[in-house]
mmCIF file of C-alpha atoms in Angstrom:
data_model
loop_
_atom_site.group_PDB
_atom_site.id
_atom_site.type_symbol
_atom_site.label_atom_id
_atom_site.label_comp_id
_atom_site.label_asym_id
_atom_site.label_seq_id
_atom_site.Cartn_x
_atom_site.Cartn_y
_atom_site.Cartn_z
ATOM 1 C CA MET S 357 0.362 0.451 0.450
ATOM 2 C CA THR S 358 1.236 3.274 -1.291
ATOM 3 C CA ALA S 359 2.153 6.069 1.687
ATOM 4 C CA THR S 360 -1.203 8.261 0.322
ATOM 5 C CA ARG S 361 -3.275 4.716 0.637
ATOM 6 C CA LEU S 362 -2.237 4.812 3.950
ATOM 7 C CA ALA S 363 -3.306 7.977 4.952
ATOM 8 C CA THR S 364 -6.527 8.080 3.223
ATOM 9 C CA ALA S 365 -7.265 4.329 4.970
ATOM 10 C CA VAL S 366 -6.442 6.304 8.337
ATOM 11 C CA LEU S 367 -8.494 8.952 7.986
ATOM 12 C CA LEU S 368 -11.406 6.986 7.185
ATOM 13 C CA LEU S 369 -11.075 4.577 9.903
ATOM 14 C CA LEU S 370 -10.767 8.157 12.428
ATOM 15 C CA SER S 371 -13.376 9.192 10.174
ATOM 16 C CA SER S 372 -15.747 6.008 10.840
ATOM 17 C CA LEU S 373 -15.249 5.946 13.879
ATOM 18 C CA SER S 374 -15.634 9.297 15.543
ATOM 19 C CA GLN S 375 -19.094 8.974 13.914
ATOM 20 C CA ALA S 376 -19.292 6.193 15.221
ATOM 21 C CA ARG S 377 -18.889 7.635 18.555
ATOM 22 C CA GLU S 378 -22.803 8.570 19.753
ATOM 23 C CA VAL S 379 -23.740 11.428 21.368
ATOM 24 C CA LEU S 380 -26.071 10.980 24.546
ATOM 25 C CA ARG S 381 -28.621 13.454 25.349
ATOM 26 C CA PHE S 382 -29.848 14.492 28.415
ATOM 27 C CA ALA S 383 -31.551 17.833 29.807
ATOM 28 C CA ILE S 384 -32.165 18.947 32.653
ATOM 29 C CA ASP S 385 -34.585 21.505 34.622
ATOM 30 C CA ALA S 386 -33.764 25.165 33.267
ATOM 31 C CA HIS S 387 -34.707 27.391 36.468
ATOM 32 C CA ASN S 388 -34.028 25.005 39.433
ATOM 33 C CA PRO S 389 -30.299 26.992 40.491
ATOM 34 C CA PRO S 390 -28.288 25.555 42.693
ATOM 35 C CA PHE S 391 -29.291 22.396 41.226
ATOM 36 C CA MET S 392 -29.646 23.270 37.500
ATOM 37 C CA TYR S 393 -29.857 26.067 35.877
ATOM 38 C CA ALA S 394 -29.579 27.743 32.281
ATOM 39 C CA ASP S 395 -26.722 30.049 32.371
ATOM 40 C CA ASP S 396 -27.051 33.747 29.833
ATOM 41 C CA GLN S 397 -25.726 31.368 26.779
ATOM 42 C CA GLY S 398 -28.118 29.148 27.782
ATOM 43 C CA VAL S 399 -25.529 26.459 28.714
ATOM 44 C CA ALA S 400 -26.857 22.929 31.187
ATOM 45 C CA GLN S 401 -25.057 24.772 34.791
ATOM 46 C CA GLY S 402 -25.637 23.236 38.943
ATOM 47 C CA LEU S 403 -25.183 20.428 40.552
ATOM 48 C CA TYR S 404 -26.463 17.648 38.779
ATOM 49 C CA ALA S 405 -24.739 19.230 34.744
ATOM 50 C CA GLN S 406 -21.413 18.690 36.601
ATOM 51 C CA THR S 407 -23.132 15.258 37.865
ATOM 52 C CA LEU S 408 -23.275 14.436 34.118
ATOM 53 C CA ARG S 409 -20.322 15.617 33.001
ATOM 54 C CA GLU S 410 -18.092 12.907 35.432
ATOM 55 C CA LEU S 411 -19.451 10.383 34.300
ATOM 56 C CA GLY S 412 -19.568 11.066 31.060
ATOM 57 C CA GLN S 413 -15.644 11.842 30.992
ATOM 58 C CA ARG S 414 -14.916 8.744 33.819
ATOM 59 C CA ALA S 415 -17.021 6.428 31.629
ATOM 60 C CA GLY S 416 -15.872 8.039 28.737
ATOM 61 C CA LEU S 417 -18.943 8.325 27.556
ATOM 62 C CA THR S 418 -20.092 11.517 24.586
ATOM 63 C CA LEU S 419 -22.979 12.935 26.303
ATOM 64 C CA ARG S 420 -25.445 16.144 25.128
ATOM 65 C CA ILE S 421 -26.883 18.187 28.323
ATOM 66 C CA GLU S 422 -29.688 20.022 27.663
ATOM 67 C CA ALA S 423 -32.164 22.729 30.283
ATOM 68 C CA ILE S 424 -35.500 23.169 29.450
ATOM 69 C CA PRO S 425 -37.832 23.915 30.967
ATOM 70 C CA TRP S 426 -38.551 20.945 33.639
ATOM 71 C CA LYS S 427 -41.837 19.447 31.554
ATOM 72 C CA ARG S 428 -40.976 19.416 28.914
ATOM 73 C CA ALA S 429 -37.967 17.200 30.069
ATOM 74 C CA LEU S 430 -39.854 14.616 31.380
ATOM 75 C CA ALA S 431 -41.444 14.880 27.870
ATOM 76 C CA TYR S 432 -38.505 13.854 26.131
ATOM 77 C CA LEU S 433 -37.472 11.036 28.753
ATOM 78 C CA GLU S 434 -41.393 9.559 27.921
ATOM 79 C CA ARG S 435 -40.526 9.731 24.484
ATOM 80 C CA GLY S 436 -37.005 8.277 25.054
ATOM 81 C CA SER S 437 -35.077 10.791 22.828
ATOM 82 C CA HIS S 438 -33.050 12.200 26.402
ATOM 83 C CA GLY S 439 -32.456 10.600 29.610
ATOM 84 C CA VAL S 440 -32.537 13.258 32.639
ATOM 85 C CA ALA S 441 -31.167 14.176 35.822
ATOM 86 C CA GLY S 442 -32.512 15.261 39.061
ATOM 87 C CA LEU S 443 -35.003 13.147 39.137
ATOM 88 C CA TYR S 444 -37.137 12.276 42.346
ATOM 89 C CA ARG S 445 -38.350 7.617 42.123
ATOM 90 C CA ASN S 446 -41.885 7.071 42.823
ATOM 91 C CA GLU S 447 -43.979 3.864 41.825
ATOM 92 C CA GLU S 448 -45.171 4.827 38.700
ATOM 93 C CA ARG S 449 -42.012 6.224 37.351
ATOM 94 C CA GLN S 450 -40.455 2.396 38.093
ATOM 95 C CA ARG S 451 -42.587 0.964 36.040
ATOM 96 C CA ARG S 452 -41.800 3.558 33.106
ATOM 97 C CA TYR S 453 -38.503 4.432 33.233
ATOM 98 C CA LEU S 454 -35.031 2.839 34.621
ATOM 99 C CA PHE S 455 -33.255 4.254 37.554
ATOM 100 C CA SER S 456 -29.407 5.222 38.028
ATOM 101 C CA ARG S 457 -27.885 4.687 41.941
ATOM 102 C CA PRO S 458 -28.392 7.647 43.380
ATOM 103 C CA ILE S 459 -26.738 11.161 43.113
ATOM 104 C CA TYR S 460 -27.781 13.511 46.036
ATOM 105 C CA ARG S 461 -30.354 14.076 48.331
ATOM 106 C CA GLU S 462 -32.634 17.102 48.480
ATOM 107 C CA GLU S 463 -34.779 18.043 51.692
ATOM 108 C CA LEU S 464 -37.610 19.643 50.529
ATOM 109 C CA VAL S 465 -38.829 22.354 53.695
ATOM 110 C CA VAL S 466 -42.317 24.059 53.867
ATOM 111 C CA TYR S 467 -42.555 28.313 53.917
ATOM 112 C CA ALA S 468 -44.290 30.359 54.323
ATOM 113 C CA ARG S 469 -43.684 35.071 55.570
ATOM 114 C CA LYS S 470 -42.404 35.508 58.675
ATOM 115 C CA GLY S 471 -44.461 35.619 61.388
ATOM 116 C CA GLN S 472 -47.779 34.558 59.696
ATOM 117 C CA ALA S 473 -47.381 30.493 59.032
ATOM 118 C CA LEU S 474 -50.720 29.068 60.873
ATOM 119 C CA ALA S 475 -48.757 26.199 62.952
ATOM 120 C CA PRO S 476 -45.458 24.081 61.844
ATOM 121 C CA TYR S 477 -45.613 22.166 59.415
ATOM 122 C CA ARG S 478 -47.142 18.347 61.194
ATOM 123 C CA GLY S 479 -47.797 16.170 57.814
ATOM 124 C CA ILE S 480 -49.442 16.816 55.219
ATOM 125 C CA ALA S 481 -52.735 17.392 57.593
ATOM 126 C CA SER S 482 -51.221 20.694 57.623
ATOM 127 C CA LEU S 483 -51.342 21.653 54.517
ATOM 128 C CA TYR S 484 -55.122 20.788 54.116
ATOM 129 C CA GLY S 485 -57.061 23.727 53.238
ATOM 130 C CA LYS S 486 -53.652 25.940 52.339
ATOM 131 C CA ARG S 487 -52.474 27.129 48.706
ATOM 132 C CA VAL S 488 -49.694 25.545 48.816
ATOM 133 C CA GLY S 489 -47.059 26.843 45.317
ATOM 134 C CA VAL S 490 -45.207 24.423 43.541
ATOM 135 C CA LEU S 491 -43.286 23.941 40.961
ATOM 136 C CA SER S 492 -44.749 23.190 37.513
ATOM 137 C CA GLY S 493 -44.568 18.808 36.612
ATOM 138 C CA TRP S 494 -42.581 18.213 40.121
ATOM 139 C CA PHE S 495 -42.977 15.058 42.285
ATOM 140 C CA TYR S 496 -42.843 15.800 46.137
ATOM 141 C CA SER S 497 -44.793 12.510 47.894
ATOM 142 C CA ASP S 498 -47.320 10.341 47.384
ATOM 143 C CA ASP S 499 -48.875 11.967 50.393
ATOM 144 C CA PHE S 500 -48.884 15.322 48.793
ATOM 145 C CA SER S 501 -49.737 13.619 45.536
ATOM 146 C CA ARG S 502 -53.107 11.636 46.804
ATOM 147 C CA ALA S 503 -54.285 15.061 47.969
ATOM 148 C CA ARG S 504 -53.884 17.292 45.980
ATOM 149 C CA ASP S 505 -56.074 14.675 43.254
ATOM 150 C CA GLN S 506 -58.508 14.981 46.630
ATOM 151 C CA ARG S 507 -58.673 18.381 46.856
ATOM 152 C CA ARG S 508 -57.866 18.431 50.672
ATOM 153 C CA LEU S 509 -55.746 21.335 49.013
ATOM 154 C CA LEU S 510 -54.693 23.622 46.431
ATOM 155 C CA ALA S 511 -50.806 22.933 44.927
ATOM 156 C CA ASP S 512 -50.712 26.411 42.799
ATOM 157 C CA GLU S 513 -48.302 25.439 40.465
ATOM 158 C CA ALA S 514 -45.289 27.880 38.871
ATOM 159 C CA ALA S 515 -42.277 26.810 36.391
ATOM 160 C CA ARG S 516 -39.315 28.486 39.084
ATOM 161 C CA ASP S 517 -39.382 29.420 42.257
ATOM 162 C CA ALA S 518 -38.884 32.471 42.141
ATOM 163 C CA GLN S 519 -42.046 32.662 41.267
ATOM 164 C CA ASN S 520 -43.176 30.851 44.156
ATOM 165 C CA VAL S 521 -41.126 33.282 46.407
ATOM 166 C CA ASP S 522 -42.838 35.854 45.127
ATOM 167 C CA LYS S 523 -46.713 34.844 45.071
ATOM 168 C CA LEU S 524 -46.043 34.421 48.499
ATOM 169 C CA ARG S 525 -44.189 37.676 49.561
ATOM 170 C CA LEU S 526 -47.762 38.991 47.938
ATOM 171 C CA GLY S 527 -50.050 36.878 49.929
ATOM 172 C CA ARG S 528 -51.048 35.123 47.006
ATOM 173 C CA LEU S 529 -50.178 31.481 48.751
ATOM 174 C CA ASP S 530 -50.046 30.356 52.216
ATOM 175 C CA TYR S 531 -46.525 27.629 51.858
ATOM 176 C CA LEU S 532 -44.382 27.317 49.615
ATOM 177 C CA ILE S 533 -41.950 24.055 49.141
ATOM 178 C CA GLY S 534 -38.687 24.562 47.930
ATOM 179 C CA ILE S 535 -35.568 22.758 48.610
ATOM 180 C CA ARG S 536 -33.386 24.864 50.925
ATOM 181 C CA GLU S 537 -30.717 25.161 49.191
ATOM 182 C CA SER S 538 -33.439 27.133 46.118
ATOM 183 C CA ILE S 539 -35.279 29.090 48.650
ATOM 184 C CA ALA S 540 -32.154 30.085 49.616
ATOM 185 C CA ALA S 541 -30.880 32.362 48.057
ATOM 186 C CA LEU S 542 -33.995 34.434 46.767
ATOM 187 C CA ASN S 543 -35.294 34.235 50.570
ATOM 188 C CA HIS S 544 -34.854 38.007 52.086
ATOM 189 C CA GLY S 545 -35.222 37.607 55.469
ATOM 190 C CA GLU S 546 -39.192 37.403 54.424
ATOM 191 C CA LEU S 547 -40.136 33.929 54.965
ATOM 192 C CA GLU S 548 -39.637 30.901 56.906
ATOM 193 C CA GLU S 549 -39.387 28.033 57.580
ATOM 194 C CA THR S 550 -42.017 25.727 59.447
ATOM 195 C CA GLY S 551 -41.183 21.685 58.707
ATOM 196 C CA ILE S 552 -39.049 19.857 56.824
ATOM 197 C CA PHE S 553 -41.892 18.078 54.211
ATOM 198 C CA ALA S 554 -39.197 15.295 52.359
ATOM 199 C CA SER S 555 -35.862 13.976 52.853
ATOM 200 C CA ASN S 556 -35.525 12.425 48.804
ATOM 201 C CA LEU S 557 -33.280 10.949 46.340
ATOM 202 C CA THR S 558 -32.396 11.937 43.204
ATOM 203 C CA TYR S 559 -31.458 10.148 40.422
ATOM 204 C CA ILE S 560 -30.718 10.189 36.343
ATOM 205 C CA ALA S 561 -33.185 8.292 34.474
ATOM 206 C CA LEU S 562 -33.603 6.860 31.414
ATOM 207 C CA PRO S 563 -36.240 5.436 29.179
ATOM 208 C CA HIS S 564 -36.220 1.899 29.094
ATOM 209 C CA GLY S 565 -34.793 -0.172 26.534
ATOM 210 C CA PRO S 566 -31.810 -2.730 25.661
ATOM 211 C CA HIS S 567 -28.803 -0.136 25.218
ATOM 212 C CA SER S 568 -30.339 2.129 28.231
ATOM 213 C CA GLN S 569 -29.784 -1.157 30.625
ATOM 214 C CA ALA S 570 -25.855 -1.225 29.025
ATOM 215 C CA LEU S 571 -25.795 2.677 29.602
ATOM 216 C CA LEU S 572 -27.313 2.307 33.064
ATOM 217 C CA GLN S 573 -24.362 0.011 33.423
ATOM 218 C CA GLN S 574 -21.653 2.150 32.984
ATOM 219 C CA LEU S 575 -22.986 5.601 34.520
ATOM 220 C CA ASN S 576 -23.388 3.544 37.282
ATOM 221 C CA ALA S 577 -19.781 2.371 37.420
ATOM 222 C CA HIS S 578 -19.166 5.652 37.958
ATOM 223 C CA ILE S 579 -21.413 7.467 40.746
ATOM 224 C CA PRO S 580 -19.878 5.269 44.146
ATOM 225 C CA ASP S 581 -15.949 7.439 42.727
ATOM 226 C CA LEU S 582 -17.516 10.878 42.710
ATOM 227 C CA PRO S 583 -15.441 13.569 43.965
ATOM 228 C CA ASP S 584 -17.580 15.890 46.752
ATOM 229 C CA LYS S 585 -17.555 19.230 44.926
ATOM 230 C CA PRO S 586 -20.201 18.048 41.833
ATOM 231 C CA ARG S 587 -22.602 15.664 44.892
ATOM 232 C CA ALA S 588 -23.005 18.786 47.101
ATOM 233 C CA PRO S 589 -23.960 22.460 46.335
#
């Protein structure tokens, strides 16, 4: 083989290998800092974006991480085009998706306007008859879902925590439920904690399928080795 033909063959091989390396698409919420959000250039940032990048690097995977509205992220997961990071697990979701090992634990807190809490939060019945600010598309707990479906409370949805904080400040909500780290950045001394709502593990979720099973094994193998930095705000 001449040098020219050898060079051409090498280039074709490299091109083939490059095309064969699949780009895996993942979605995170664009409006949930510090855990997941889009920066001013629309680039995915936050704890879960950092965790995905670290896992991709360790596993030798090419990941494309998109920060989009949470409902759209869940729709893409349902469609089978994207994995999602930062998802809570429940029985219905376990039937529909594959879940990684836990990647973090989020503490959900019930907030009221300072000095306006009717009573400390002591269980879901504490929210009966109240207007509660929540994030659109989020699962909080089975008890909360039942209470909402039975109209024992009014779940007032918003796309981002900042909207719920503003509504609570203006008296348009009785309470809001939010992750402590997320609300801390928005609270300027006007809100107070009334109790811990839940402590939920978060996961990477993938659509069902043989390819997803193999990918999940690759990701799971490296989750225990993640450094502390990507695993905590």
